[in-house]
Amino acid sequence: MSQNFELKTQYQIESARFLPHLPEGHPCKRIHGHSFKIILTLRGPLLPHVGWVQDYHEIDQTMKPLLAALDHRLLNEVEGLENPTSELLAQWIFDHAKAKLPLLKSVTVMETPTTECTYPV
Ligand SMILES: [Zn+2]
């Protein structure tokens, strides 16, 4: 039986983007904004004595500079996000956060309340 627990933390950013590879006339080719919800999923065992997996505050501190690089910006201008689909945004956040959050299992990006994209699966 697994002794692991799963933590999820949520963040929200407001960002603009356009998707340059779409055909003319597609609405997402035009510059537009989203309130992106970003959900981090971490998995790991309890730390002995403390009784938790990881301090949420520590996760927040790690995410602060990454979120600042994305929030209220045109995502296409962020290095590595020239084509900022939700898929590539989730991958970008995972790749940048993983080194500092070894327990990170996946990143979910919701560009609307009814859509979500998770990387990796
Ligand atoms: Zn969009």
Short mmCIF file of C-alpha atoms and ligand atoms in Angstrom, two decimals:
data_model
loop_
_atom_site.label_atom_id
_atom_site.label_comp_id
_atom_site.label_asym_id
_atom_site.label_seq_id
_atom_site.Cartn_x
_atom_site.Cartn_y
_atom_site.Cartn_z
CA MET A 1 0.00 0.00 0.00
CA SER A 2 1.30 3.43 -0.92
CA GLN A 3 2.38 5.70 1.91
CA ASN A 4 2.21 8.71 -0.37
CA PHE A 5 -0.12 11.65 -0.12
CA GLU A 6 -1.20 13.98 -2.89
CA LEU A 7 -1.18 17.77 -2.50
CA LYS A 8 -2.76 20.25 -4.87
CA THR A 9 -2.23 23.99 -4.88
CA GLN A 10 -4.00 26.50 -7.11
CA TYR A 11 -2.87 29.79 -8.57
CA GLN A 12 -4.42 32.24 -10.97
CA ILE A 13 -2.81 34.53 -13.50
CA GLU A 14 -4.26 36.98 -16.00
CA SER A 15 -2.36 36.89 -19.27
CA ALA A 16 -2.69 37.76 -22.93
CA ARG A 17 -1.72 35.54 -25.81
CA PHE A 18 -2.22 34.76 -29.46
CA LEU A 19 -1.64 31.43 -31.17
CA PRO A 20 0.45 32.23 -34.25
CA HIS A 21 0.13 28.90 -36.06
CA LEU A 22 -3.66 28.89 -36.36
CA PRO A 23 -5.36 29.74 -39.65
CA GLU A 24 -6.56 33.28 -40.39
CA GLY A 25 -10.01 33.83 -38.92
CA HIS A 26 -9.55 31.51 -35.94
CA PRO A 27 -10.42 33.57 -32.83
CA CYS A 28 -7.37 32.33 -30.91
CA LYS A 29 -5.06 33.72 -33.58
CA ARG A 30 -6.12 37.20 -32.41
CA ILE A 31 -4.61 38.61 -29.24
CA HIS A 32 -6.94 37.89 -26.31
CA GLY A 33 -6.80 37.30 -22.57
CA HIS A 34 -7.44 34.46 -20.16
CA SER A 35 -7.68 34.11 -16.40
CA PHE A 36 -5.60 30.96 -16.31
CA LYS A 37 -6.01 28.69 -13.33
CA ILE A 38 -2.84 26.71 -12.61
CA ILE A 39 -2.99 23.63 -10.40
CA LEU A 40 0.14 21.93 -9.11
CA THR A 41 -0.04 18.29 -8.01
CA LEU A 42 2.68 16.98 -5.69
CA ARG A 43 3.04 13.46 -4.33
CA GLY A 44 5.20 12.16 -1.54
CA PRO A 45 5.39 10.58 1.90
CA LEU A 46 4.83 12.37 5.18
CA LEU A 47 7.85 14.02 6.72
CA PRO A 48 8.37 12.32 10.07
CA HIS A 49 7.40 14.41 13.13
CA VAL A 50 6.09 17.33 11.05
CA GLY A 51 3.29 15.18 9.69
CA TRP A 52 2.99 16.86 6.32
CA VAL A 53 4.41 16.26 2.87
CA GLN A 54 5.62 19.77 2.08
CA ASP A 55 4.96 23.24 3.42
CA TYR A 56 2.39 25.00 1.19
CA HIS A 57 4.14 28.27 2.01
CA GLU A 58 7.38 26.87 0.58
CA ILE A 59 5.55 25.90 -2.62
CA ASP A 60 4.10 29.42 -2.86
CA GLN A 61 7.55 30.97 -2.46
CA THR A 62 8.95 28.75 -5.22
CA MET A 63 6.11 29.65 -7.56
CA LYS A 64 6.25 33.41 -6.94
CA PRO A 65 8.94 34.31 -9.51
CA LEU A 66 7.49 31.95 -12.12
CA LEU A 67 4.01 33.41 -11.75
CA ALA A 68 5.45 36.94 -11.86
CA ALA A 69 7.03 36.08 -15.22
CA LEU A 70 3.58 35.15 -16.60
CA ASP A 71 1.01 37.33 -14.83
CA HIS A 72 -0.28 40.42 -16.70
CA ARG A 73 2.05 39.74 -19.61
CA LEU A 74 1.81 38.79 -23.24
CA LEU A 75 2.82 35.13 -22.98
CA ASN A 76 4.22 35.11 -26.53
CA GLU A 77 7.00 37.43 -25.28
CA VAL A 78 8.12 34.99 -22.55
CA GLU A 79 11.17 32.97 -23.58
CA GLY A 80 10.05 29.48 -24.53
CA LEU A 81 6.38 30.45 -24.87
CA GLU A 82 6.36 31.85 -28.39
CA ASN A 83 3.38 29.53 -29.09
CA PRO A 84 1.59 29.66 -25.71
CA THR A 85 -1.06 26.96 -25.97
CA SER A 86 -2.30 25.62 -22.64
CA GLU A 87 -0.36 22.42 -23.35
CA LEU A 88 2.93 24.26 -23.84
CA LEU A 89 2.20 26.57 -20.87
CA ALA A 90 1.67 23.55 -18.59
CA GLN A 91 4.92 22.02 -19.87
CA TRP A 92 6.79 25.33 -19.40
CA ILE A 93 5.60 25.68 -15.80
CA PHE A 94 6.41 22.03 -15.01
CA ASP A 95 9.90 22.27 -16.52
CA HIS A 96 10.68 25.49 -14.60
CA ALA A 97 9.21 24.35 -11.25
CA LYS A 98 10.39 20.72 -11.15
CA ALA A 99 14.01 21.49 -10.16
CA LYS A 100 12.84 23.32 -7.03
CA LEU A 101 9.86 21.07 -6.30
CA PRO A 102 11.10 17.47 -6.65
CA LEU A 103 7.72 16.10 -5.52
CA LEU A 104 5.91 17.87 -8.39
CA LYS A 105 4.00 15.27 -10.42
CA SER A 106 2.03 17.42 -12.84
CA VAL A 107 0.80 20.87 -13.75
CA THR A 108 -2.79 21.52 -14.87
CA VAL A 109 -3.71 24.65 -16.80
CA MET A 110 -7.34 25.75 -17.12
CA GLU A 111 -7.81 28.48 -19.69
CA THR A 112 -11.57 28.52 -19.05
CA PRO A 113 -13.65 27.05 -16.20
CA THR A 114 -14.60 24.09 -18.42
CA THR A 115 -11.27 23.12 -19.99
CA GLU A 116 -8.15 21.67 -18.46
CA CYS A 117 -4.85 20.38 -19.70
CA THR A 118 -2.41 18.37 -17.56
CA TYR A 119 1.30 17.69 -18.16
CA PRO A 120 2.81 15.18 -17.83
CA VAL A 121 0.45 12.22 -17.71
ZN ZN B 1 -7.26 31.50 -25.79
#
